[in-house]
PDB file of C-alpha atoms and ligand atoms in Angstrom:
ATOM      1  CA  UNK A   1     -72.951  81.550 259.521  1.00 95.00           C
ATOM      2  CA  UNK A   2     -69.194  82.055 258.943  1.00 97.00           C
ATOM      3  CA  UNK A   3     -68.230  84.058 257.039  1.00 98.00           C
ATOM      4  CA  UNK A   4     -66.253  81.306 254.597  1.00 98.00           C
ATOM      5  CA  UNK A   5     -69.889  80.217 254.108  1.00 98.00           C
ATOM      6  CA  UNK A   6     -71.599  83.161 253.901  1.00 98.00           C
ATOM      7  CA  UNK A   7     -69.668  83.648 251.131  1.00 98.00           C
ATOM      8  CA  UNK A   8     -70.306  79.733 249.503  1.00 97.00           C
ATOM      9  CA  UNK A   9     -73.565  80.472 249.907  1.00 97.00           C
ATOM     10  CA  UNK A  10     -73.629  83.392 248.532  1.00 97.00           C
ATOM     11  CA  UNK A  11     -72.132  82.494 245.229  1.00 97.00           C
ATOM     12  CA  UNK A  12     -73.985  79.616 244.927  1.00 97.00           C
ATOM     13  CA  UNK A  13     -76.948  81.785 245.170  1.00 97.00           C
ATOM     14  CA  UNK A  14     -75.259  84.485 242.678  1.00 97.00           C
ATOM     15  CA  UNK A  15     -74.234  81.375 239.852  1.00 97.00           C
ATOM     16  CA  UNK A  16     -77.699  80.123 239.695  1.00 97.00           C
ATOM     17  CA  UNK A  17     -78.828  83.345 239.249  1.00 95.00           C
ATOM     18  CA  UNK A  18     -76.669  84.159 236.828  1.00 96.00           C
ATOM     19  CA  UNK A  19     -77.044  81.035 234.978  1.00 95.00           C
ATOM     20  CA  UNK A  20     -79.567  81.279 232.062  1.00 92.00           C
ATOM     21  CA  UNK A  21     -77.927  84.420 230.917  1.00 93.00           C
ATOM     22  CA  UNK A  22     -77.350  84.956 227.269  1.00 94.00           C
ATOM     23  CA  UNK A  23     -75.444  87.730 227.433  1.00 94.00           C
ATOM     24  CA  UNK A  24     -73.383  87.391 230.757  1.00 96.00           C
ATOM     25  CA  UNK A  25     -71.677  90.200 232.476  1.00 97.00           C
ATOM     26  CA  UNK A  26     -68.533  91.527 231.528  1.00 98.00           C
ATOM     27  CA  UNK A  27     -65.835  92.954 233.979  1.00 98.00           C
ATOM     28  CA  UNK A  28     -62.642  93.744 233.230  1.00 98.00           C
ATOM     29  CA  UNK A  29     -60.135  94.386 235.938  1.00 98.00           C
ATOM     30  CA  UNK A  30     -56.929  97.322 235.175  1.00 98.00           C
ATOM     31  CA  UNK A  31     -53.426  96.527 236.690  1.00 98.00           C
ATOM     32  CA  UNK A  32     -50.916  99.098 237.041  1.00 98.00           C
ATOM     33  CA  UNK A  33     -48.248  97.191 238.270  1.00 95.00           C
ATOM     34  CA  UNK A  34     -46.370  93.739 239.414  1.00 95.00           C
ATOM     35  CA  UNK A  35     -47.559  93.719 243.134  1.00 93.00           C
ATOM     36  CA  UNK A  36     -47.464  90.215 244.756  1.00 90.00           C
ATOM     37  CA  UNK A  37     -50.377  91.936 246.887  1.00 90.00           C
ATOM     38  CA  UNK A  38     -52.539  93.260 243.983  1.00 94.00           C
ATOM     39  CA  UNK A  39     -51.093  89.883 241.714  1.00 96.00           C
ATOM     40  CA  UNK A  40     -53.481  88.258 244.710  1.00 93.00           C
ATOM     41  CA  UNK A  41     -56.221  90.505 245.239  1.00 94.00           C
ATOM     42  CA  UNK A  42     -56.499  90.606 241.034  1.00 97.00           C
ATOM     43  CA  UNK A  43     -56.716  86.688 241.267  1.00 96.00           C
ATOM     44  CA  UNK A  44     -58.992  86.160 243.275  1.00 96.00           C
ATOM     45  CA  UNK A  45     -61.418  88.593 241.539  1.00 97.00           C
ATOM     46  CA  UNK A  46     -61.002  87.501 237.969  1.00 97.00           C
ATOM     47  CA  UNK A  47     -60.976  83.244 239.738  1.00 97.00           C
ATOM     48  CA  UNK A  48     -64.809  84.740 241.593  1.00 97.00           C
ATOM     49  CA  UNK A  49     -65.964  86.028 238.038  1.00 98.00           C
ATOM     50  CA  UNK A  50     -64.892  82.652 236.720  1.00 97.00           C
ATOM     51  CA  UNK A  51     -66.907  81.125 238.650  1.00 97.00           C
ATOM     52  CA  UNK A  52     -69.666  82.236 238.543  1.00 97.00           C
ATOM     53  CA  UNK A  53     -70.701  83.364 234.941  1.00 95.00           C
ATOM     54  CA  UNK A  54     -68.896  86.701 234.822  1.00 97.00           C
ATOM     55  CA  UNK A  55     -66.531  86.825 231.422  1.00 97.00           C
ATOM     56  CA  UNK A  56     -63.399  89.272 233.101  1.00 98.00           C
ATOM     57  CA  UNK A  57     -60.629  90.475 231.531  1.00 98.00           C
ATOM     58  CA  UNK A  58     -57.069  91.605 233.049  1.00 98.00           C
ATOM     59  CA  UNK A  59     -55.460  94.637 230.747  1.00 98.00           C
ATOM     60  CA  UNK A  60     -51.854  94.429 232.646  1.00 98.00           C
ATOM     61  CA  UNK A  61     -49.392  96.929 232.911  1.00 98.00           C
ATOM     62  CA  UNK A  62     -46.233  97.737 233.568  1.00 97.00           C
ATOM     63  CA  UNK A  63     -45.520 100.880 236.826  1.00 97.00           C
ATOM     64  CA  UNK A  64     -43.919 102.837 234.236  1.00 97.00           C
ATOM     65  CA  UNK A  65     -47.421 103.378 232.456  1.00 98.00           C
ATOM     66  CA  UNK A  66     -48.104 107.550 232.413  1.00 98.00           C
ATOM     67  CA  UNK A  67     -50.907 108.688 233.573  1.00 98.00           C
ATOM     68  CA  UNK A  68     -51.670 110.563 230.698  1.00 98.00           C
ATOM     69  CA  UNK A  69     -51.680 106.438 228.841  1.00 98.00           C
ATOM     70  CA  UNK A  70     -53.889 105.121 231.646  1.00 98.00           C
ATOM     71  CA  UNK A  71     -56.003 108.179 231.277  1.00 98.00           C
ATOM     72  CA  UNK A  72     -56.878 107.147 228.430  1.00 98.00           C
ATOM     73  CA  UNK A  73     -57.983 103.751 228.170  1.00 98.00           C
ATOM     74  CA  UNK A  74     -59.876 104.761 230.953  1.00 98.00           C
ATOM     75  CA  UNK A  75     -61.657 106.964 228.235  1.00 98.00           C
ATOM     76  CA  UNK A  76     -61.644 103.967 226.258  1.00 98.00           C
ATOM     77  CA  UNK A  77     -63.603 101.360 228.751  1.00 98.00           C
ATOM     78  CA  UNK A  78     -66.252 103.852 229.591  1.00 98.00           C
ATOM     79  CA  UNK A  79     -67.078 104.034 225.358  1.00 98.00           C
ATOM     80  CA  UNK A  80     -67.116 100.501 225.543  1.00 98.00           C
ATOM     81  CA  UNK A  81     -70.812  98.919 225.400  1.00 96.00           C
ATOM     82  CA  UNK A  82     -69.386  94.962 225.256  1.00 96.00           C
ATOM     83  CA  UNK A  83     -68.299  96.362 229.298  1.00 98.00           C
ATOM     84  CA  UNK A  84     -70.464  96.439 232.046  1.00 97.00           C
ATOM     85  CA  UNK A  85     -67.761  97.434 234.609  1.00 98.00           C
ATOM     86  CA  UNK A  86     -64.421  97.687 235.245  1.00 98.00           C
ATOM     87  CA  UNK A  87     -62.191  99.277 238.726  1.00 98.00           C
ATOM     88  CA  UNK A  88     -58.466 100.006 238.303  1.00 98.00           C
ATOM     89  CA  UNK A  89     -56.659  97.563 241.230  1.00 97.00           C
ATOM     90  CA  UNK A  90     -55.713 100.088 243.659  1.00 94.00           C
ATOM     91  CA  UNK A  91     -52.624 101.185 244.546  1.00 93.00           C
ATOM     92  CA  UNK A  92     -51.604 103.172 242.127  1.00 97.00           C
ATOM     93  CA  UNK A  93     -47.393 103.998 240.863  1.00 97.00           C
ATOM     94  CA  UNK A  94     -46.811 107.125 243.396  1.00 97.00           C
ATOM     95  CA  UNK A  95     -46.502 109.404 239.996  1.00 98.00           C
ATOM     96  CA  UNK A  96     -49.922 108.444 238.852  1.00 98.00           C
ATOM     97  CA  UNK A  97     -52.819 111.078 240.529  1.00 98.00           C
ATOM     98  CA  UNK A  98     -55.272 108.212 242.480  1.00 95.00           C
ATOM     99  CA  UNK A  99     -58.175 110.995 243.023  1.00 96.00           C
ATOM    100  CA  UNK A 100     -57.853 111.934 239.491  1.00 98.00           C
ATOM    101  CA  UNK A 101     -58.172 108.208 238.440  1.00 98.00           C
ATOM    102  CA  UNK A 102     -61.323 107.678 240.323  1.00 97.00           C
ATOM    103  CA  UNK A 103     -63.492 110.365 238.833  1.00 98.00           C
ATOM    104  CA  UNK A 104     -62.018 109.770 235.289  1.00 98.00           C
ATOM    105  CA  UNK A 105     -63.767 106.439 235.334  1.00 98.00           C
ATOM    106  CA  UNK A 106     -67.614 106.643 234.568  1.00 98.00           C
ATOM    107  CA  UNK A 107     -70.313 106.076 237.353  1.00 97.00           C
ATOM    108  CA  UNK A 108     -72.037 104.432 235.411  1.00 97.00           C
ATOM    109  CA  UNK A 109     -68.849 101.736 235.057  1.00 97.00           C
ATOM    110  CA  UNK A 110     -67.789 102.537 238.689  1.00 98.00           C
ATOM    111  CA  UNK A 111     -67.809  98.756 240.216  1.00 98.00           C
ATOM    112  CA  UNK A 112     -65.914 100.126 243.123  1.00 97.00           C
ATOM    113  CA  UNK A 113     -68.266 103.047 243.804  1.00 97.00           C
ATOM    114  CA  UNK A 114     -65.650 105.229 244.185  1.00 96.00           C
ATOM    115  CA  UNK A 115     -66.808 107.643 241.736  1.00 96.00           C
ATOM    116  CA  UNK A 116     -69.050 110.330 243.600  1.00 94.00           C
ATOM    117  CA  UNK A 117     -71.300 110.258 241.949  1.00 96.00           C
ATOM    118  CA  UNK A 118     -71.777 106.830 241.688  1.00 96.00           C
ATOM    119  CA  UNK A 119     -74.676 104.517 243.175  1.00 95.00           C
ATOM    120  CA  UNK A 120     -73.421 102.013 244.754  1.00 97.00           C
ATOM    121  CA  UNK A 121     -71.113 101.794 246.873  1.00 97.00           C
ATOM    122  CA  UNK A 122     -67.514 100.939 248.069  1.00 97.00           C
ATOM    123  CA  UNK A 123     -67.077  97.147 248.508  1.00 98.00           C
ATOM    124  CA  UNK A 124     -66.012  96.430 251.910  1.00 98.00           C
ATOM    125  CA  UNK A 125     -67.799  99.217 254.055  1.00 98.00           C
ATOM    126  CA  UNK A 126     -70.716  97.219 251.824  1.00 98.00           C
ATOM    127  CA  UNK A 127     -69.496  93.831 251.851  1.00 98.00           C
ATOM    128  CA  UNK A 128     -69.603  94.524 255.961  1.00 98.00           C
ATOM    129  CA  UNK A 129     -73.134  95.628 256.645  1.00 98.00           C
ATOM    130  CA  UNK A 130     -74.403  93.305 254.068  1.00 98.00           C
ATOM    131  CA  UNK A 131     -72.868  90.789 256.113  1.00 98.00           C
ATOM    132  CA  UNK A 132     -73.968  91.666 259.240  1.00 98.00           C
ATOM    133  CA  UNK A 133     -77.407  91.892 257.751  1.00 98.00           C
ATOM    134  CA  UNK A 134     -77.513  87.719 257.027  1.00 98.00           C
ATOM    135  CA  UNK A 135     -76.651  87.272 260.269  1.00 97.00           C
ATOM    136  CA  UNK A 136     -79.831  89.362 261.488  1.00 98.00           C
ATOM    137  CA  UNK A 137     -77.427  91.932 263.872  1.00 98.00           C
ATOM    138  CA  UNK A 138     -79.112  94.484 265.008  1.00 98.00           C
ATOM    139  CA  UNK A 139     -76.905  98.059 264.319  1.00 98.00           C
ATOM    140  CA  UNK A 140     -79.891 100.385 264.706  1.00 98.00           C
ATOM    141  CA  UNK A 141     -79.398 102.020 267.857  1.00 98.00           C
ATOM    142  CA  UNK A 142     -75.907 100.805 268.400  1.00 98.00           C
ATOM    143  CA  UNK A 143     -72.681 102.319 268.808  1.00 99.00           C
ATOM    144  CA  UNK A 144     -70.246 101.707 266.034  1.00 99.00           C
ATOM    145  CA  UNK A 145     -67.286 103.060 266.142  1.00 99.00           C
ATOM    146  CA  UNK A 146     -64.115 103.068 263.201  1.00 99.00           C
ATOM    147  CA  UNK A 147     -60.988 102.793 263.688  1.00 98.00           C
ATOM    148  CA  UNK A 148     -59.134 104.730 260.235  1.00 98.00           C
ATOM    149  CA  UNK A 149     -60.166 107.179 257.851  1.00 98.00           C
ATOM    150  CA  UNK A 150     -59.319 106.088 254.381  1.00 95.00           C
ATOM    151  CA  UNK A 151     -61.290 106.982 251.609  1.00 92.00           C
ATOM    152  CA  UNK A 152     -61.506 102.883 250.650  1.00 92.00           C
ATOM    153  CA  UNK A 153     -62.766 102.135 254.285  1.00 97.00           C
ATOM    154  CA  UNK A 154     -62.784 104.418 256.826  1.00 98.00           C
ATOM    155  CA  UNK A 155     -65.181 107.510 255.424  1.00 98.00           C
ATOM    156  CA  UNK A 156     -67.129 105.151 253.716  1.00 97.00           C
ATOM    157  CA  UNK A 157     -68.086 102.432 256.552  1.00 98.00           C
ATOM    158  CA  UNK A 158     -68.760 105.944 258.716  1.00 98.00           C
ATOM    159  CA  UNK A 159     -71.398 106.864 256.622  1.00 98.00           C
ATOM    160  CA  UNK A 160     -73.140 103.453 256.164  1.00 98.00           C
ATOM    161  CA  UNK A 161     -73.206 102.825 259.301  1.00 98.00           C
ATOM    162  CA  UNK A 162     -74.982 106.331 259.920  1.00 98.00           C
ATOM    163  CA  UNK A 163     -77.255 105.183 257.303  1.00 98.00           C
ATOM    164  CA  UNK A 164     -77.611 101.946 259.257  1.00 98.00           C
ATOM    165  CA  UNK A 165     -78.885 104.151 262.492  1.00 98.00           C
ATOM    166  CA  UNK A 166     -75.714 103.799 264.490  1.00 98.00           C
ATOM    167  CA  UNK A 167     -74.493 106.647 266.716  1.00 98.00           C
ATOM    168  CA  UNK A 168     -70.875 106.401 264.649  1.00 98.00           C
ATOM    169  CA  UNK A 169     -67.749 107.648 266.277  1.00 98.00           C
ATOM    170  CA  UNK A 170     -64.398 107.896 264.083  1.00 98.00           C
ATOM    171  CA  UNK A 171     -60.721 107.162 265.983  1.00 98.00           C
ATOM    172  CA  UNK A 172     -57.673 107.857 263.340  1.00 98.00           C
ATOM    173  CA  UNK A 173     -54.177 107.404 264.000  1.00 97.00           C
ATOM    174  CA  UNK A 174     -53.491 110.344 266.226  1.00 98.00           C
ATOM    175  CA  UNK A 175     -56.265 109.523 268.410  1.00 98.00           C
ATOM    176  CA  UNK A 176     -54.690 110.347 271.668  1.00 98.00           C
ATOM    177  CA  UNK A 177     -54.141 106.443 273.420  1.00 98.00           C
ATOM    178  CA  UNK A 178     -56.966 107.453 276.433  1.00 98.00           C
ATOM    179  CA  UNK A 179     -59.904 108.067 274.084  1.00 98.00           C
ATOM    180  CA  UNK A 180     -59.561 104.987 272.238  1.00 98.00           C
ATOM    181  CA  UNK A 181     -59.420 102.370 275.447  1.00 98.00           C
ATOM    182  CA  UNK A 182     -62.780 104.383 276.086  1.00 98.00           C
ATOM    183  CA  UNK A 183     -64.290 104.496 272.678  1.00 98.00           C
ATOM    184  CA  UNK A 184     -63.687 101.101 272.843  1.00 99.00           C
ATOM    185  CA  UNK A 185     -64.740  99.968 275.545  1.00 98.00           C
ATOM    186  CA  UNK A 186     -68.103 101.898 275.362  1.00 98.00           C
ATOM    187  CA  UNK A 187     -68.177  99.722 272.309  1.00 99.00           C
ATOM    188  CA  UNK A 188     -71.118  97.742 270.173  1.00 99.00           C
ATOM    189  CA  UNK A 189     -69.850  97.608 266.839  1.00 98.00           C
ATOM    190  CA  UNK A 190     -65.711  98.180 266.170  1.00 99.00           C
ATOM    191  CA  UNK A 191     -64.712  97.897 262.451  1.00 99.00           C
ATOM    192  CA  UNK A 192     -60.817  98.885 262.507  1.00 98.00           C
ATOM    193  CA  UNK A 193     -59.115  99.199 259.808  1.00 98.00           C
ATOM    194  CA  UNK A 194     -56.144 101.606 260.878  1.00 97.00           C
ATOM    195  CA  UNK A 195     -53.455  98.836 258.735  1.00 96.00           C
ATOM    196  CA  UNK A 196     -51.023  97.823 262.127  1.00 97.00           C
ATOM    197  CA  UNK A 197     -51.107  94.159 262.230  1.00 97.00           C
ATOM    198  CA  UNK A 198     -52.570  93.409 265.899  1.00 98.00           C
ATOM    199  CA  UNK A 199     -53.654  97.007 266.830  1.00 98.00           C
ATOM    200  CA  UNK A 200     -56.283  95.883 269.053  1.00 98.00           C
ATOM    201  CA  UNK A 201     -55.073  93.248 272.343  1.00 98.00           C
ATOM    202  CA  UNK A 202     -55.984  92.636 275.280  1.00 98.00           C
ATOM    203  CA  UNK A 203     -54.063  95.470 276.936  1.00 98.00           C
ATOM    204  CA  UNK A 204     -57.795  97.002 275.762  1.00 98.00           C
ATOM    205  CA  UNK A 205     -61.074  96.752 277.542  1.00 98.00           C
ATOM    206  CA  UNK A 206     -64.422  95.390 275.471  1.00 99.00           C
ATOM    207  CA  UNK A 207     -68.283  95.252 276.597  1.00 98.00           C
ATOM    208  CA  UNK A 208     -67.861  91.257 276.270  1.00 98.00           C
ATOM    209  CA  UNK A 209     -71.607  91.738 273.469  1.00 98.00           C
ATOM    210  CA  UNK A 210     -69.177  93.799 271.113  1.00 98.00           C
ATOM    211  CA  UNK A 211     -69.052  92.544 267.554  1.00 98.00           C
ATOM    212  CA  UNK A 212     -65.510  93.242 265.730  1.00 98.00           C
ATOM    213  CA  UNK A 213     -64.698  93.221 261.864  1.00 99.00           C
ATOM    214  CA  UNK A 214     -61.377  93.365 261.455  1.00 98.00           C
ATOM    215  CA  UNK A 215     -60.377  95.095 257.385  1.00 98.00           C
ATOM    216  CA  UNK A 216     -56.369  94.811 258.202  1.00 97.00           C
ATOM    217  CA  UNK A 217     -53.959  93.249 255.893  1.00 95.00           C
ATOM    218  CA  UNK A 218     -50.573  92.537 256.960  1.00 94.00           C
ATOM    219  CA  UNK A 219     -48.263  90.034 255.797  1.00 91.00           C
ATOM    220  CA  UNK A 220     -45.216  88.213 257.516  1.00 92.00           C
ATOM    221  CA  UNK A 221     -43.243  85.528 257.390  1.00 94.00           C
ATOM    222  CA  UNK A 222     -46.346  83.550 259.179  1.00 94.00           C
ATOM    223  CA  UNK A 223     -48.667  84.197 257.437  1.00 93.00           C
ATOM    224  CA  UNK A 224     -51.535  87.395 257.317  1.00 95.00           C
ATOM    225  CA  UNK A 225     -52.485  88.573 260.247  1.00 97.00           C
ATOM    226  CA  UNK A 226     -55.429  91.412 261.186  1.00 98.00           C
ATOM    227  CA  UNK A 227     -55.871  94.911 262.979  1.00 98.00           C
ATOM    228  CA  UNK A 228     -56.735  92.468 265.589  1.00 98.00           C
ATOM    229  CA  UNK A 229     -54.710  90.217 268.053  1.00 98.00           C
ATOM    230  CA  UNK A 230     -56.984  86.709 267.682  1.00 98.00           C
ATOM    231  CA  UNK A 231     -59.623  85.349 269.555  1.00 98.00           C
ATOM    232  CA  UNK A 232     -60.233  88.739 272.033  1.00 98.00           C
ATOM    233  CA  UNK A 233     -63.079  88.457 274.920  1.00 98.00           C
ATOM    234  CA  UNK A 234     -65.829  89.737 272.910  1.00 98.00           C
ATOM    235  CA  UNK A 235     -69.449  88.199 270.948  1.00 98.00           C
ATOM    236  CA  UNK A 236     -67.879  87.764 267.563  1.00 98.00           C
ATOM    237  CA  UNK A 237     -64.130  88.537 265.336  1.00 98.00           C
ATOM    238  CA  UNK A 238     -63.398  87.954 262.027  1.00 98.00           C
ATOM    239  CA  UNK A 239     -61.187  85.832 261.091  1.00 98.00           C
ATOM    240  CA  UNK A 240     -58.149  87.525 258.469  1.00 97.00           C
ATOM    241  CA  UNK A 241     -57.187  85.999 256.312  1.00 96.00           C
ATOM    242  CA  UNK A 242     -60.596  84.457 255.365  1.00 97.00           C
ATOM    243  CA  UNK A 243     -62.559  87.294 256.807  1.00 98.00           C
ATOM    244  CA  UNK A 244     -63.167  90.571 255.497  1.00 98.00           C
ATOM    245  CA  UNK A 245     -61.443  89.667 252.151  1.00 96.00           C
ATOM    246  CA  UNK A 246     -64.165  87.757 250.910  1.00 97.00           C
ATOM    247  CA  UNK A 247     -67.074  90.256 252.098  1.00 98.00           C
ATOM    248  CA  UNK A 248     -65.314  92.576 249.616  1.00 97.00           C
ATOM    249  CA  UNK A 249     -65.241  89.670 246.876  1.00 97.00           C
ATOM    250  CA  UNK A 250     -68.212  89.508 247.140  1.00 98.00           C
ATOM    251  CA  UNK A 251     -70.064  92.871 247.581  1.00 98.00           C
ATOM    252  CA  UNK A 252     -67.752  93.384 244.320  1.00 98.00           C
ATOM    253  CA  UNK A 253     -69.353  90.808 242.234  1.00 98.00           C
ATOM    254  CA  UNK A 254     -72.237  92.107 243.306  1.00 98.00           C
ATOM    255  CA  UNK A 255     -71.590  95.883 242.031  1.00 98.00           C
ATOM    256  CA  UNK A 256     -70.706  93.909 239.024  1.00 98.00           C
ATOM    257  CA  UNK A 257     -74.470  92.678 238.383  1.00 97.00           C
ATOM    258  CA  UNK A 258     -76.380  95.829 239.721  1.00 97.00           C
ATOM    259  CA  UNK A 259     -74.724  97.872 237.023  1.00 97.00           C
ATOM    260  CA  UNK A 260     -75.234  94.623 234.458  1.00 97.00           C
ATOM    261  CA  UNK A 261     -79.028  94.632 235.321  1.00 95.00           C
ATOM    262  CA  UNK A 262     -79.279  98.384 234.550  1.00 94.00           C
ATOM    263  CA  UNK A 263     -77.978  98.212 231.501  1.00 90.00           C
ATOM    264  CA  UNK A 264     -79.993  94.886 230.541  1.00 89.00           C
ATOM    265  CA  UNK A 265     -83.272  96.142 231.553  1.00 80.00           C
TER     266      UNK A 265
HETATM  267  N1  GUN B   1     -56.940  97.691 246.862  1.00 83.73           N
HETATM  268  C1  GUN B   1     -57.230  96.900 247.411  1.00 83.73           C
HETATM  269  N2  GUN B   1     -58.602  97.486 247.572  1.00 83.73           N
HETATM  270  C2  GUN B   1     -59.398  97.262 246.149  1.00 83.73           C
HETATM  271  C3  GUN B   1     -60.755  97.869 246.100  1.00 83.73           C
HETATM  272  O1  GUN B   1     -61.411  97.629 247.022  1.00 83.73           O
HETATM  273  N3  GUN B   1     -60.824  97.525 245.157  1.00 83.73           N
HETATM  274  C4  GUN B   1     -59.540  98.765 244.201  1.00 83.73           C
HETATM  275  N4  GUN B   1     -60.008  98.639 243.051  1.00 83.73           N
HETATM  276  N5  GUN B   1     -58.626  98.965 244.681  1.00 83.73           N
HETATM  277  C5  GUN B   1     -58.124  97.706 245.694  1.00 83.73           C
END
């Protein structure tokens, strides 16, 4: 099933499961900028919520908001019993310490799964694992390559693949090209999240049944592009757009519902 089809069908299942609830899950998004990319992400999250029967609210603050003010808002949201969960949209303005904000969000309300004590996983890696499972892809004993080591994607992705019993290698911007080629040629599953448009291209050799999961997203006058060029000679390659972005949105809604169920059972 394509990711678009999977997204639509999973959304329908979630909508059906929430339909008869008297008290709907309540979700809050905090955004501290007016950046076009963040606006687009936030819009998607609010749209998904509305379609699923989740009540959602956006608190949009100016770029000039102080760290202190944001921390005090987070404290209030942590205490508010009406709210099941919330996220603070990243990236934050430079004068705000991202790590401090992540740690201030109560693990009980952390829909992003960013807090080290959260029982939930970050949405992009979790969404990717869910889709691979749905497609019946066997992960155990496979050679998984994670390209990129960000806190949001690369590091948690490697951890989740390890939990699936993959042999996991992480490479990054400082990996030598000759080594990168060797790892790519040997990989059964490649998750690329290095933030370089078209980084994986025909100059690499791939296993013919390899799976490429493309987390990259760069924008230019021709639209959105991933970290891999389209149509590489592999078994499966996720598209951009219409790929991992949708999987992340699903995992976010699923995390929120897990928190709701914890609160209402
Ligand atoms: N910015 C890009 N991806 C994400 C995400 O998954 N969560 C948050 N809070 N911000 C993001």
